[in-house]
CSV table of C-alpha atoms in Angstrom, one decimal:
chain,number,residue,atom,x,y,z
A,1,UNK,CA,58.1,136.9,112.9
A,2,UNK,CA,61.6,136.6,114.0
A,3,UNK,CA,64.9,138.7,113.3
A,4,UNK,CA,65.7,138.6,109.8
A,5,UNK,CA,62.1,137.3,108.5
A,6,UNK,CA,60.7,139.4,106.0
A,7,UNK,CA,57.2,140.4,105.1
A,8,UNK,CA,56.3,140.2,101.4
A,9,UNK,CA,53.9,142.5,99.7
A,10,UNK,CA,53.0,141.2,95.9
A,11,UNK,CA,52.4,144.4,93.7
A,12,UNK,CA,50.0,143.0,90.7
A,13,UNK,CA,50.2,145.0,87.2
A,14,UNK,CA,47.2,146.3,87.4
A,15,UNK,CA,48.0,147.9,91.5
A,16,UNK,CA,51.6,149.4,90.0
A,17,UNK,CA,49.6,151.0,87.1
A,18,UNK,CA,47.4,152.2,89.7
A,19,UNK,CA,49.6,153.9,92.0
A,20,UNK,CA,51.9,154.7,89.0
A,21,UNK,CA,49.0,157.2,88.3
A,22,UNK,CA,49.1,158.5,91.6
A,23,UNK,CA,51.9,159.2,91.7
A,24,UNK,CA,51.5,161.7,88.4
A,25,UNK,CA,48.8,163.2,90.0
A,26,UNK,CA,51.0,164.1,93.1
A,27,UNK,CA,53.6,165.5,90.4
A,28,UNK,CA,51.4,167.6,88.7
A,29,UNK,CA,51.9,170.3,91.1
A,30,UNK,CA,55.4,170.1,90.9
A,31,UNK,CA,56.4,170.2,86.8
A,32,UNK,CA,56.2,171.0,84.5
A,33,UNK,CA,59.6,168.7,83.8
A,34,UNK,CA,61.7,168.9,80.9
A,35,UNK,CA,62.1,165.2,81.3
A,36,UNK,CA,62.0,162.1,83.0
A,37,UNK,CA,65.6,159.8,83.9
A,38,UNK,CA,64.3,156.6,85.0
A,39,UNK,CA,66.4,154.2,87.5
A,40,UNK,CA,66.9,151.0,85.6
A,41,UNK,CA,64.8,148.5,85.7
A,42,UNK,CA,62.5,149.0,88.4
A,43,UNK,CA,61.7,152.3,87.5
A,44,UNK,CA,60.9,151.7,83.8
A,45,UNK,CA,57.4,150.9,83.9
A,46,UNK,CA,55.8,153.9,86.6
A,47,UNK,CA,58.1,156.5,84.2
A,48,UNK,CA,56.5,155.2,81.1
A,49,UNK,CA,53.2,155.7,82.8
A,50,UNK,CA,54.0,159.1,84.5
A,51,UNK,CA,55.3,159.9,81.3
A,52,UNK,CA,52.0,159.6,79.5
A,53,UNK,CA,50.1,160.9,82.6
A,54,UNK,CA,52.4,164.1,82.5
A,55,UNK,CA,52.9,164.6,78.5
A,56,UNK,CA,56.5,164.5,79.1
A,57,UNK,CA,58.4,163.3,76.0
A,58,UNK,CA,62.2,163.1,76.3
A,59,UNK,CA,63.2,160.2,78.6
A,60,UNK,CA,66.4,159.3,79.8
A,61,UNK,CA,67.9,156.1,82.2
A,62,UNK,CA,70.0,155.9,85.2
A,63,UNK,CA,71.3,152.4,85.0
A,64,UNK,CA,72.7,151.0,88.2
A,65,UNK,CA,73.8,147.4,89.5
A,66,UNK,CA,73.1,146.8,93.4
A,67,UNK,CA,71.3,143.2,93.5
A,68,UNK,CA,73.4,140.7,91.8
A,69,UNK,CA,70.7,137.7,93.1
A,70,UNK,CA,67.4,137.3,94.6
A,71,UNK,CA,67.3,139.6,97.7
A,72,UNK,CA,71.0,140.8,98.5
A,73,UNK,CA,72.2,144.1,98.2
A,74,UNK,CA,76.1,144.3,97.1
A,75,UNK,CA,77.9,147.1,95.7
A,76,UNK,CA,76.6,149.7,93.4
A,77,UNK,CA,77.9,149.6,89.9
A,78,UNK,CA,76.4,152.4,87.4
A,79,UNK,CA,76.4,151.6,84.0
A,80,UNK,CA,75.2,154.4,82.8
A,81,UNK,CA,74.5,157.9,84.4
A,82,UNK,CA,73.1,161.1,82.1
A,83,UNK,CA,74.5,164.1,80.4
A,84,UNK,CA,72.6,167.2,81.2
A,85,UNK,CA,72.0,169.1,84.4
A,86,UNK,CA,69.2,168.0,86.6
A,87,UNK,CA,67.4,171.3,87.2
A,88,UNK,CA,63.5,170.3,85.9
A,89,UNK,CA,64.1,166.8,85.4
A,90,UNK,CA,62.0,164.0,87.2
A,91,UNK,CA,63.5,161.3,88.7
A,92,UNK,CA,61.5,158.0,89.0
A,93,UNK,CA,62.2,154.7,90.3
A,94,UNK,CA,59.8,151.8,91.6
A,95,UNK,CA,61.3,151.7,95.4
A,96,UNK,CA,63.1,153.9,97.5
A,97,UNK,CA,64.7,150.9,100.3
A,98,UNK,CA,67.6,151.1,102.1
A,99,UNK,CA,68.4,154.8,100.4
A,100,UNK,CA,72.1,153.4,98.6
A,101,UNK,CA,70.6,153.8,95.3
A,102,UNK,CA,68.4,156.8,96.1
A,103,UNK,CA,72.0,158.1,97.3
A,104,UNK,CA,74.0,157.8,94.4
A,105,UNK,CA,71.5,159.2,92.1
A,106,UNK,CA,71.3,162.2,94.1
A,107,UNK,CA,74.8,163.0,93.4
A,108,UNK,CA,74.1,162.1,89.6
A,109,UNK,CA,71.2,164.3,89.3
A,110,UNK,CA,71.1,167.2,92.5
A,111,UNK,CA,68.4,169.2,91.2
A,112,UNK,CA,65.9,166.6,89.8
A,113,UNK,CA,63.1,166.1,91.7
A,114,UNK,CA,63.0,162.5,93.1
A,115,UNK,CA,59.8,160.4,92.5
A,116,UNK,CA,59.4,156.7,94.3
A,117,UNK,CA,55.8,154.7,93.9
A,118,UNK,CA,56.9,152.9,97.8
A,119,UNK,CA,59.3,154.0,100.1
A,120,UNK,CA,60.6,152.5,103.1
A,121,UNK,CA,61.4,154.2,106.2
A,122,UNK,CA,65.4,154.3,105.5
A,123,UNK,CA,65.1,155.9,102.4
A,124,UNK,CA,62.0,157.9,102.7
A,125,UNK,CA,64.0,161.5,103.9
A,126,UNK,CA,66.0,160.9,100.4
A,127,UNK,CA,63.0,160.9,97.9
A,128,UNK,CA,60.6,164.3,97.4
A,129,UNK,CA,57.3,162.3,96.3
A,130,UNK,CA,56.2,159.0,96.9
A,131,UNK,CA,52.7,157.4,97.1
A,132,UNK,CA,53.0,153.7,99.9
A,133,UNK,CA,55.1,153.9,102.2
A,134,UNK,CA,55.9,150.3,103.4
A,135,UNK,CA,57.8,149.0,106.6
A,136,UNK,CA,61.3,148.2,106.5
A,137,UNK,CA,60.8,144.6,106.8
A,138,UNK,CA,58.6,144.2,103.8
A,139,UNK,CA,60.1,142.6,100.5
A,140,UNK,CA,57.8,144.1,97.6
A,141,UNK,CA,56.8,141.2,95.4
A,142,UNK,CA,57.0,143.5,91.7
A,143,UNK,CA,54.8,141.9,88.8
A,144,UNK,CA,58.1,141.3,86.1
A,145,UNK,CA,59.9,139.4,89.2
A,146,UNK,CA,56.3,136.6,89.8
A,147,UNK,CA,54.2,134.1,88.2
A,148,UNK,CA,50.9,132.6,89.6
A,149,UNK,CA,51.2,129.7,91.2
A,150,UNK,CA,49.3,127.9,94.5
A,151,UNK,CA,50.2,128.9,97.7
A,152,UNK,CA,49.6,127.2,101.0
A,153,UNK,CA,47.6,129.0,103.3
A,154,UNK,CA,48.8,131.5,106.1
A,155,UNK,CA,48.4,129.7,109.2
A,156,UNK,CA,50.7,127.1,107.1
A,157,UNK,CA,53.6,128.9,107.0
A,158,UNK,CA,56.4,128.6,108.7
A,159,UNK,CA,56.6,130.7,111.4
């Protein structure tokens, strides 16, 4: 793999459920929380599930712009933040990556604790739970972003 290549790691719907719910078991020590702000989109679907998994009822979003196309980053636009103070709240999104999101929600919500299902190394020291870490290189393949479809073997790619 050369400079700039990136790994890719397809997440199926049934593997996000699945580490969804571990995640919820690694937060049971840590609530109970009054609620749960999910970072739009990503984070929509593991807090619905940690949600159920944690009886928590009052959910709220974080919305926030950063990828305007397929894979580049730009500036961070938030839509919408919250209203309340953060103490006993859980925060949830699908990725912690480069740690510009995970940064800016921090400042929204100081007190929440911070829930990712994967992590990368650069934003790893930013979130209090998470359940895969993955290298820095890796571009996880989310279930809502693929379709099936044939792919040519390994040893075919493009190296």
């Amino acid at each position: 793999m050369t400079a700039g290549e990136q790994k890719t790691f397809p997440v199926s719907w049934d593997q996000l459920h699945r580490d969804s719910r571990a995640l919820a078991w690694r937060l049971v020590a840590q609530g109970p929380f009054k609620g749960i702000a999910a970072i739009t989109r990503g984070g929509l679907v593991p807090a619905a599930v940690i949600a159920r998994e944690l009886d928590v009822r009052l959910i709220d979003t974080i919305c926030i712009v950063s990828y305007r196309d397929d894979r580049s980053q730009g500036d961070l636009d938030v839509l919408k933040g919250v209203e309340h103070d953060s103490e006993g709240w859980l925060l949830i999104d699908d990725l912690v990556d480069t740690g510009k999101t995970a940064r800016k929600v921090r400042e929204l919500m100081p007190k929440a604790h911070f829930a990712t299902v994967y992590a990368k190394p650069a934003g790893r020291p930013l979130v209090d739970s998470f359940v895969t870490e993955v290298s820095q290189d890796t571009w996880i393949l989310f279930p809502w972003d693929t379709a099936l479809m044939s792919v040519p073997p390994i040893i075919q790619t493009p190296r």
